[in-house]
């Protein structure tokens, strides 16, 4: 770009002290008509300050300065470095004063102007000096620009990696820049500055192409000359260079007379390109370089293998034409992101294959200017795998939903079966028990005992099946409460001692004092396992006896060991390998003789393992068997806290009493099965309990609101209103009327477990009574209520 000079407004310094101010004013007026800036002042007192102003175009000085010689002021001005060469015009009136000799021209004074001043002459002289000043300023500016350009060119030539050559076509002499020579390993000036020297350095295989391209440019076919070829370096190796040149001068006939060019070392670029070519050829991914106008610029051979089209076919059409129609909008959006100079990772779309199908490609792209560099990977097989896995997941979800539905249906079925079986069994066993308390003949007693024991056996089978179902479905959970292991063993042995005596067997216990008095655990499940093992021992032992031992494992002081040893028929080694499997017995041939479902030991094993222990058996045929199981024994040192009932508030109706010494509890029983109502009436016939019977939850709530009940026994499954709903309404009534909560016992024939217990607690029940419940169990439950409520029942 050509640098232009812009003339600046000139400054004229006017130094004059005149006795006639009108002359000075007239002088200023004349100068103001010119395009100049005038600075005036008193030469006598302000000279030093005035001379500190910027360099000016002209100084006007009145030679008749009062009190000072004008020529002396000229000398003083010349001594100032900034104004050493500034033109000075002296104003004088010598011509009008005959007594004064005419002044001789001063060696540094340009000209004299005599008073009175001629306006035209003054304007012409000032204009002349202004133009001279501007011309001199423009000259200095051009010199400075030229000097700066030369310096920049020198720095550019020294700093650039390119070499410069300047060819005179008339003499064929060539100027080679130092960089041009050092690029090939030569010292500056070592190569003869002639075109023939340059041509001799070109590789023989490239010389024809170089001369062809150069002649096309000299002939006017191309605007510039360009060539990639090899030049021999001083070491004899070949250097790849990129050469560019243009005609910069022509002769009078218009023929080229001068060509200037540059050359760039592209050996490393050539090597990198060859490596890139190898990379493009070897990589299994799809590599591409594309332009922002939507066309591929370069592709590797993997594209042909992946899509079936040749590279030329793919590069001849916009790439969007190969994209699946459903993916074109997203692909266009991704391209716009790249145009905005942002990279893209993990973008997927589908490209058409020559066979008409589509391949899934996953992209990683990065823009650089107007070029896009991208790598894609064929993930079609992964997509198919994902679709297969997705279908499998959906199938698994559907199967799980169906399994959960089946599990719920199974739970509902088991609950229904449990209710439908245990409800009549409650009547069968209860009535059998009541019948055995009456006066019967020997034959009638035998029949009644047979019915009772058969019912108990049937309930055992039902309980095993229901327990196993709970375990298999994962719905069986354990309670953790403090209990006494030794007391549990004593109670269990005591319950079965009568059965052992009836068979003529001894039943002994051996309890170690090392066993802690109280441990956390689930005493019901421990009792179930121990009862199962003792029941099997009684079943398969015909003579001799059974011994139960409770001790601590010697090598593990925090582990209890339960053993049940008998002198029964024993088990073979082959049978012991499968005895704890479900639906398996020691000898299937003995099933008809001894009975059983084959679930007892399987349930015991699962319960023991759930409680953190293990179970095993040792046996000899004809000698006997010993079943052992371990359980954790971490002592519970937390204190036991009683939960006595509070006294009833005065606004709640008191319970009725037969006398001041024998309390009578009013019991509200809600039971929809008439046989069960009759059974409970029979249970409590000779007891100090007053029983009020209702058939469903609605009636129970209505009676409860009348007050006066000490205990409520509520069946769970009833028409119109179930037991849980009725209990919640009763608890709500108590809160609204500030009644002390009445103990409520849930009576259920459903499948038992922690879920059932939790439902009872949430509804507001105090205790769960499971059907079938015998007379003894009912009376014990009521007796516990009496003992807990003794302070409020017995009057002071």
PDB file of C-alpha atoms in Angstrom, residues 42-244:
ATOM      1  CA  UNK A  42       7.710  40.237  22.382  1.00  0.00           C
ATOM      2  CA  UNK A  43      11.126  39.389  21.045  1.00  0.00           C
ATOM      3  CA  UNK A  44      12.814  41.229  23.830  1.00  0.00           C
ATOM      4  CA  UNK A  45      11.252  39.403  26.773  1.00  0.00           C
ATOM      5  CA  UNK A  46       9.725  36.218  25.339  1.00  0.00           C
ATOM      6  CA  UNK A  47      12.248  35.018  22.800  1.00  0.00           C
ATOM      7  CA  UNK A  48      13.385  31.968  24.717  1.00  0.00           C
ATOM      8  CA  UNK A  49       9.782  30.867  25.346  1.00  0.00           C
ATOM      9  CA  UNK A  50       8.748  31.492  21.742  1.00  0.00           C
ATOM     10  CA  UNK A  51      11.674  29.515  20.384  1.00  0.00           C
ATOM     11  CA  UNK A  52      10.514  26.470  22.381  1.00  0.00           C
ATOM     12  CA  UNK A  53       7.546  26.183  19.993  1.00  0.00           C
ATOM     13  CA  UNK A  54       7.646  23.445  17.317  1.00  0.00           C
ATOM     14  CA  UNK A  55       9.677  23.935  14.174  1.00  0.00           C
ATOM     15  CA  UNK A  56       7.998  26.587  12.065  1.00  0.00           C
ATOM     16  CA  UNK A  57       8.013  27.472   8.366  1.00  0.00           C
ATOM     17  CA  UNK A  58       9.077  31.129   8.730  1.00  0.00           C
ATOM     18  CA  UNK A  59      10.102  33.741  11.312  1.00  0.00           C
ATOM     19  CA  UNK A  60       9.086  37.427  10.793  1.00  0.00           C
ATOM     20  CA  UNK A  61      11.283  39.761  12.813  1.00  0.00           C
ATOM     21  CA  UNK A  62      10.977  43.539  13.155  1.00  0.00           C
ATOM     22  CA  UNK A  63      14.552  44.734  13.002  1.00  0.00           C
ATOM     23  CA  UNK A  64      13.704  47.907  14.867  1.00  0.00           C
ATOM     24  CA  UNK A  65      13.104  46.307  18.204  1.00  0.00           C
ATOM     25  CA  UNK A  66      13.316  48.911  21.017  1.00  0.00           C
ATOM     26  CA  UNK A  67      16.232  48.359  23.334  1.00  0.00           C
ATOM     27  CA  UNK A  68      17.782  45.522  21.362  1.00  0.00           C
ATOM     28  CA  UNK A  69      19.605  45.068  18.059  1.00  0.00           C
ATOM     29  CA  UNK A  70      17.533  43.095  15.528  1.00  0.00           C
ATOM     30  CA  UNK A  71      20.578  41.465  13.975  1.00  0.00           C
ATOM     31  CA  UNK A  72      21.688  40.325  17.432  1.00  0.00           C
ATOM     32  CA  UNK A  73      18.315  38.614  17.777  1.00  0.00           C
ATOM     33  CA  UNK A  74      18.981  36.833  14.486  1.00  0.00           C
ATOM     34  CA  UNK A  75      22.234  35.448  15.862  1.00  0.00           C
ATOM     35  CA  UNK A  76      20.442  34.346  19.001  1.00  0.00           C
ATOM     36  CA  UNK A  77      17.784  32.530  16.918  1.00  0.00           C
ATOM     37  CA  UNK A  78      20.461  30.728  14.884  1.00  0.00           C
ATOM     38  CA  UNK A  79      22.035  29.443  18.051  1.00  0.00           C
ATOM     39  CA  UNK A  80      18.767  27.548  18.787  1.00  0.00           C
ATOM     40  CA  UNK A  81      19.189  24.072  17.288  1.00  0.00           C
ATOM     41  CA  UNK A  82      15.496  23.646  16.427  1.00  0.00           C
ATOM     42  CA  UNK A  83      15.464  26.908  14.399  1.00  0.00           C
ATOM     43  CA  UNK A  84      18.975  26.806  12.999  1.00  0.00           C
ATOM     44  CA  UNK A  85      17.776  26.576   9.388  1.00  0.00           C
ATOM     45  CA  UNK A  86      14.399  28.288   9.685  1.00  0.00           C
ATOM     46  CA  UNK A  87      14.008  31.125   7.103  1.00  0.00           C
ATOM     47  CA  UNK A  88      13.880  34.664   8.596  1.00  0.00           C
ATOM     48  CA  UNK A  89      12.298  37.774   7.028  1.00  0.00           C
ATOM     49  CA  UNK A  90      13.484  41.063   8.519  1.00  0.00           C
ATOM     50  CA  UNK A  91      11.045  43.944   8.423  1.00  0.00           C
ATOM     51  CA  UNK A  92      12.654  47.374   8.243  1.00  0.00           C
ATOM     52  CA  UNK A  93      11.790  50.958   7.367  1.00  0.00           C
ATOM     53  CA  UNK A  94      15.345  51.906   6.390  1.00  0.00           C
ATOM     54  CA  UNK A  95      14.300  53.194   3.017  1.00  0.00           C
ATOM     55  CA  UNK A  96      12.106  55.828   4.618  1.00  0.00           C
ATOM     56  CA  UNK A  97      14.883  57.044   6.937  1.00  0.00           C
ATOM     57  CA  UNK A  98      17.588  58.849   4.846  1.00  0.00           C
ATOM     58  CA  UNK A  99      19.825  59.255   7.810  1.00  0.00           C
ATOM     59  CA  UNK A 100      20.137  55.461   8.244  1.00  0.00           C
ATOM     60  CA  UNK A 101      22.411  53.593   5.872  1.00  0.00           C
ATOM     61  CA  UNK A 102      20.824  50.777   3.839  1.00  0.00           C
ATOM     62  CA  UNK A 103      21.304  47.412   5.493  1.00  0.00           C
ATOM     63  CA  UNK A 104      23.523  44.876   3.815  1.00  0.00           C
ATOM     64  CA  UNK A 105      22.073  41.397   3.428  1.00  0.00           C
ATOM     65  CA  UNK A 106      22.863  39.251   6.435  1.00  0.00           C
ATOM     66  CA  UNK A 107      24.489  35.956   5.680  1.00  0.00           C
ATOM     67  CA  UNK A 108      21.661  33.937   7.299  1.00  0.00           C
ATOM     68  CA  UNK A 109      18.790  36.256   6.527  1.00  0.00           C
ATOM     69  CA  UNK A 110      16.738  35.254   3.551  1.00  0.00           C
ATOM     70  CA  UNK A 111      15.223  38.616   2.677  1.00  0.00           C
ATOM     71  CA  UNK A 112      14.322  42.119   3.875  1.00  0.00           C
ATOM     72  CA  UNK A 113      10.886  43.616   3.611  1.00  0.00           C
ATOM     73  CA  UNK A 114      10.623  47.348   3.827  1.00  0.00           C
ATOM     74  CA  UNK A 115       7.912  49.332   5.469  1.00  0.00           C
ATOM     75  CA  UNK A 116       5.296  50.161   4.603  1.00  0.00           C
ATOM     76  CA  UNK A 117       4.621  46.476   3.808  1.00  0.00           C
ATOM     77  CA  UNK A 118       3.151  45.675   0.435  1.00  0.00           C
ATOM     78  CA  UNK A 119       0.319  43.185   1.095  1.00  0.00           C
ATOM     79  CA  UNK A 120       0.748  41.428  -2.258  1.00  0.00           C
ATOM     80  CA  UNK A 121       4.479  41.096  -1.881  1.00  0.00           C
ATOM     81  CA  UNK A 122       4.173  39.939   1.740  1.00  0.00           C
ATOM     82  CA  UNK A 123       1.556  37.328   0.776  1.00  0.00           C
ATOM     83  CA  UNK A 124       3.653  36.091  -2.160  1.00  0.00           C
ATOM     84  CA  UNK A 125       6.826  35.796  -0.094  1.00  0.00           C
ATOM     85  CA  UNK A 126       5.111  34.018   2.817  1.00  0.00           C
ATOM     86  CA  UNK A 127       3.302  31.665   0.393  1.00  0.00           C
ATOM     87  CA  UNK A 128       6.632  30.829  -1.247  1.00  0.00           C
ATOM     88  CA  UNK A 129       8.273  29.925   2.026  1.00  0.00           C
ATOM     89  CA  UNK A 130       5.232  27.852   3.074  1.00  0.00           C
ATOM     90  CA  UNK A 131       5.410  25.822  -0.155  1.00  0.00           C
ATOM     91  CA  UNK A 132       9.153  25.367   0.283  1.00  0.00           C
ATOM     92  CA  UNK A 133       8.561  24.177   3.824  1.00  0.00           C
ATOM     93  CA  UNK A 134       5.896  21.653   2.737  1.00  0.00           C
ATOM     94  CA  UNK A 135       8.068  20.411  -0.121  1.00  0.00           C
ATOM     95  CA  UNK A 136      10.976  19.897   2.253  1.00  0.00           C
ATOM     96  CA  UNK A 137       8.654  18.104   4.734  1.00  0.00           C
ATOM     97  CA  UNK A 138       7.316  15.800   1.990  1.00  0.00           C
ATOM     98  CA  UNK A 139      10.853  15.000   0.894  1.00  0.00           C
ATOM     99  CA  UNK A 140      11.875  14.117   4.430  1.00  0.00           C
ATOM    100  CA  UNK A 141       8.723  12.003   4.794  1.00  0.00           C
ATOM    101  CA  UNK A 142       9.470  10.060   1.599  1.00  0.00           C
ATOM    102  CA  UNK A 143      13.025   9.466   2.695  1.00  0.00           C
ATOM    103  CA  UNK A 144      11.803   8.143   6.033  1.00  0.00           C
ATOM    104  CA  UNK A 145       9.203   5.863   4.400  1.00  0.00           C
ATOM    105  CA  UNK A 146      11.777   4.547   1.969  1.00  0.00           C
ATOM    106  CA  UNK A 147      14.195   3.878   4.795  1.00  0.00           C
ATOM    107  CA  UNK A 148      11.488   2.019   6.789  1.00  0.00           C
ATOM    108  CA  UNK A 149      10.507  -0.057   3.779  1.00  0.00           C
ATOM    109  CA  UNK A 150      14.070  -1.037   3.158  1.00  0.00           C
ATOM    110  CA  UNK A 151      14.459  -2.029   6.777  1.00  0.00           C
ATOM    111  CA  UNK A 152      11.219  -4.071   6.692  1.00  0.00           C
ATOM    112  CA  UNK A 153      12.241  -5.821   3.474  1.00  0.00           C
ATOM    113  CA  UNK A 154      15.619  -6.641   4.937  1.00  0.00           C
ATOM    114  CA  UNK A 155      14.039  -8.015   8.121  1.00  0.00           C
ATOM    115  CA  UNK A 156      11.500  -9.985   6.099  1.00  0.00           C
ATOM    116  CA  UNK A 157      14.165 -11.511   3.913  1.00  0.00           C
ATOM    117  CA  UNK A 158      16.288 -12.381   6.923  1.00  0.00           C
ATOM    118  CA  UNK A 159      13.379 -13.742   8.950  1.00  0.00           C
ATOM    119  CA  UNK A 160      11.511 -15.709   6.310  1.00  0.00           C
ATOM    120  CA  UNK A 161      12.237 -19.330   5.577  1.00  0.00           C
ATOM    121  CA  UNK A 162      11.757 -18.690   1.869  1.00  0.00           C
ATOM    122  CA  UNK A 163      14.472 -17.935  -0.617  1.00  0.00           C
ATOM    123  CA  UNK A 164      14.260 -15.155  -3.241  1.00  0.00           C
ATOM    124  CA  UNK A 165      15.535 -15.191  -6.810  1.00  0.00           C
ATOM    125  CA  UNK A 166      15.443 -12.342  -9.344  1.00  0.00           C
ATOM    126  CA  UNK A 167      15.936 -13.308 -13.009  1.00  0.00           C
ATOM    127  CA  UNK A 168      16.984 -10.848 -15.749  1.00  0.00           C
ATOM    128  CA  UNK A 169      15.730 -12.481 -18.950  1.00  0.00           C
ATOM    129  CA  UNK A 170      17.940 -10.339 -21.207  1.00  0.00           C
ATOM    130  CA  UNK A 171      21.254 -11.208 -19.537  1.00  0.00           C
ATOM    131  CA  UNK A 172      20.037 -14.454 -17.864  1.00  0.00           C
ATOM    132  CA  UNK A 173      21.758 -13.323 -14.689  1.00  0.00           C
ATOM    133  CA  UNK A 174      19.977 -14.299 -11.507  1.00  0.00           C
ATOM    134  CA  UNK A 175      20.157 -12.866  -8.043  1.00  0.00           C
ATOM    135  CA  UNK A 176      19.950 -15.574  -5.367  1.00  0.00           C
ATOM    136  CA  UNK A 177      19.190 -14.392  -1.847  1.00  0.00           C
ATOM    137  CA  UNK A 178      21.356 -15.755   0.972  1.00  0.00           C
ATOM    138  CA  UNK A 179      18.421 -17.811   2.229  1.00  0.00           C
ATOM    139  CA  UNK A 180      17.951 -19.320  -1.255  1.00  0.00           C
ATOM    140  CA  UNK A 181      21.502 -20.658  -1.133  1.00  0.00           C
ATOM    141  CA  UNK A 182      21.636 -21.720   2.522  1.00  0.00           C
ATOM    142  CA  UNK A 183      18.386 -23.638   2.022  1.00  0.00           C
ATOM    143  CA  UNK A 184      20.421 -26.009  -0.176  1.00  0.00           C
ATOM    144  CA  UNK A 185      23.449 -26.037   2.107  1.00  0.00           C
ATOM    145  CA  UNK A 186      25.525 -23.523   0.091  1.00  0.00           C
ATOM    146  CA  UNK A 187      27.230 -20.468   1.470  1.00  0.00           C
ATOM    147  CA  UNK A 188      25.953 -17.058   0.332  1.00  0.00           C
ATOM    148  CA  UNK A 189      27.576 -16.171  -3.010  1.00  0.00           C
ATOM    149  CA  UNK A 190      28.790 -19.722  -3.658  1.00  0.00           C
ATOM    150  CA  UNK A 191      26.385 -20.353  -6.558  1.00  0.00           C
ATOM    151  CA  UNK A 192      27.157 -18.576  -9.842  1.00  0.00           C
ATOM    152  CA  UNK A 193      24.392 -15.988 -10.357  1.00  0.00           C
ATOM    153  CA  UNK A 194      23.203 -17.342 -13.690  1.00  0.00           C
ATOM    154  CA  UNK A 195      20.045 -19.130 -14.807  1.00  0.00           C
ATOM    155  CA  UNK A 196      22.045 -22.111 -15.982  1.00  0.00           C
ATOM    156  CA  UNK A 197      23.266 -22.679 -12.394  1.00  0.00           C
ATOM    157  CA  UNK A 198      19.653 -22.931 -11.231  1.00  0.00           C
ATOM    158  CA  UNK A 199      18.662 -25.325 -13.998  1.00  0.00           C
ATOM    159  CA  UNK A 200      21.575 -27.661 -13.267  1.00  0.00           C
ATOM    160  CA  UNK A 201      20.325 -28.106  -9.680  1.00  0.00           C
ATOM    161  CA  UNK A 202      16.869 -29.418 -10.737  1.00  0.00           C
ATOM    162  CA  UNK A 203      16.284 -33.175 -10.577  1.00  0.00           C
ATOM    163  CA  UNK A 204      16.407 -34.696 -14.093  1.00  0.00           C
ATOM    164  CA  UNK A 205      12.960 -36.223 -13.667  1.00  0.00           C
ATOM    165  CA  UNK A 206      11.473 -32.836 -12.744  1.00  0.00           C
ATOM    166  CA  UNK A 207      13.279 -30.550 -15.230  1.00  0.00           C
ATOM    167  CA  UNK A 208      10.824 -31.018 -18.119  1.00  0.00           C
ATOM    168  CA  UNK A 209       7.817 -30.221 -15.963  1.00  0.00           C
ATOM    169  CA  UNK A 210       9.556 -27.154 -14.452  1.00  0.00           C
ATOM    170  CA  UNK A 211      10.455 -25.703 -17.872  1.00  0.00           C
ATOM    171  CA  UNK A 212       6.942 -26.419 -19.170  1.00  0.00           C
ATOM    172  CA  UNK A 213       5.276 -24.544 -16.298  1.00  0.00           C
ATOM    173  CA  UNK A 214       7.724 -21.633 -16.604  1.00  0.00           C
ATOM    174  CA  UNK A 215       7.165 -21.271 -20.367  1.00  0.00           C
ATOM    175  CA  UNK A 216       3.380 -21.313 -19.865  1.00  0.00           C
ATOM    176  CA  UNK A 217       3.686 -18.358 -17.514  1.00  0.00           C
ATOM    177  CA  UNK A 218       6.099 -16.456 -19.794  1.00  0.00           C
ATOM    178  CA  UNK A 219       3.689 -17.097 -22.646  1.00  0.00           C
ATOM    179  CA  UNK A 220       0.791 -15.567 -20.687  1.00  0.00           C
ATOM    180  CA  UNK A 221      -1.158 -18.801 -20.123  1.00  0.00           C
ATOM    181  CA  UNK A 222      -1.000 -18.528 -16.332  1.00  0.00           C
ATOM    182  CA  UNK A 223      -1.037 -15.554 -13.984  1.00  0.00           C
ATOM    183  CA  UNK A 224       1.742 -17.048 -11.857  1.00  0.00           C
ATOM    184  CA  UNK A 225       4.343 -19.725 -12.175  1.00  0.00           C
ATOM    185  CA  UNK A 226       4.252 -22.547  -9.619  1.00  0.00           C
ATOM    186  CA  UNK A 227       6.104 -25.844  -9.399  1.00  0.00           C
ATOM    187  CA  UNK A 228       6.925 -28.582  -6.887  1.00  0.00           C
ATOM    188  CA  UNK A 229      10.222 -30.241  -7.700  1.00  0.00           C
ATOM    189  CA  UNK A 230      13.535 -31.377  -6.286  1.00  0.00           C
ATOM    190  CA  UNK A 231      16.804 -29.457  -6.092  1.00  0.00           C
ATOM    191  CA  UNK A 232      20.173 -31.015  -5.369  1.00  0.00           C
ATOM    192  CA  UNK A 233      21.710 -29.780  -2.136  1.00  0.00           C
ATOM    193  CA  UNK A 234      25.418 -29.321  -1.555  1.00  0.00           C
ATOM    194  CA  UNK A 235      25.527 -32.724   0.181  1.00  0.00           C
ATOM    195  CA  UNK A 236      24.104 -34.385  -2.908  1.00  0.00           C
ATOM    196  CA  UNK A 237      20.703 -35.113  -1.374  1.00  0.00           C
ATOM    197  CA  UNK A 238      17.484 -33.943  -2.988  1.00  0.00           C
ATOM    198  CA  UNK A 239      15.406 -31.202  -1.373  1.00  0.00           C
ATOM    199  CA  UNK A 240      11.746 -30.819  -2.243  1.00  0.00           C
ATOM    200  CA  UNK A 241      10.862 -27.171  -2.841  1.00  0.00           C
ATOM    201  CA  UNK A 242       7.742 -25.214  -3.765  1.00  0.00           C
ATOM    202  CA  UNK A 243       8.651 -22.500  -6.295  1.00  0.00           C
ATOM    203  CA  UNK A 244       6.442 -19.517  -7.171  1.00  0.00           C
TER     204      UNK A 244
END
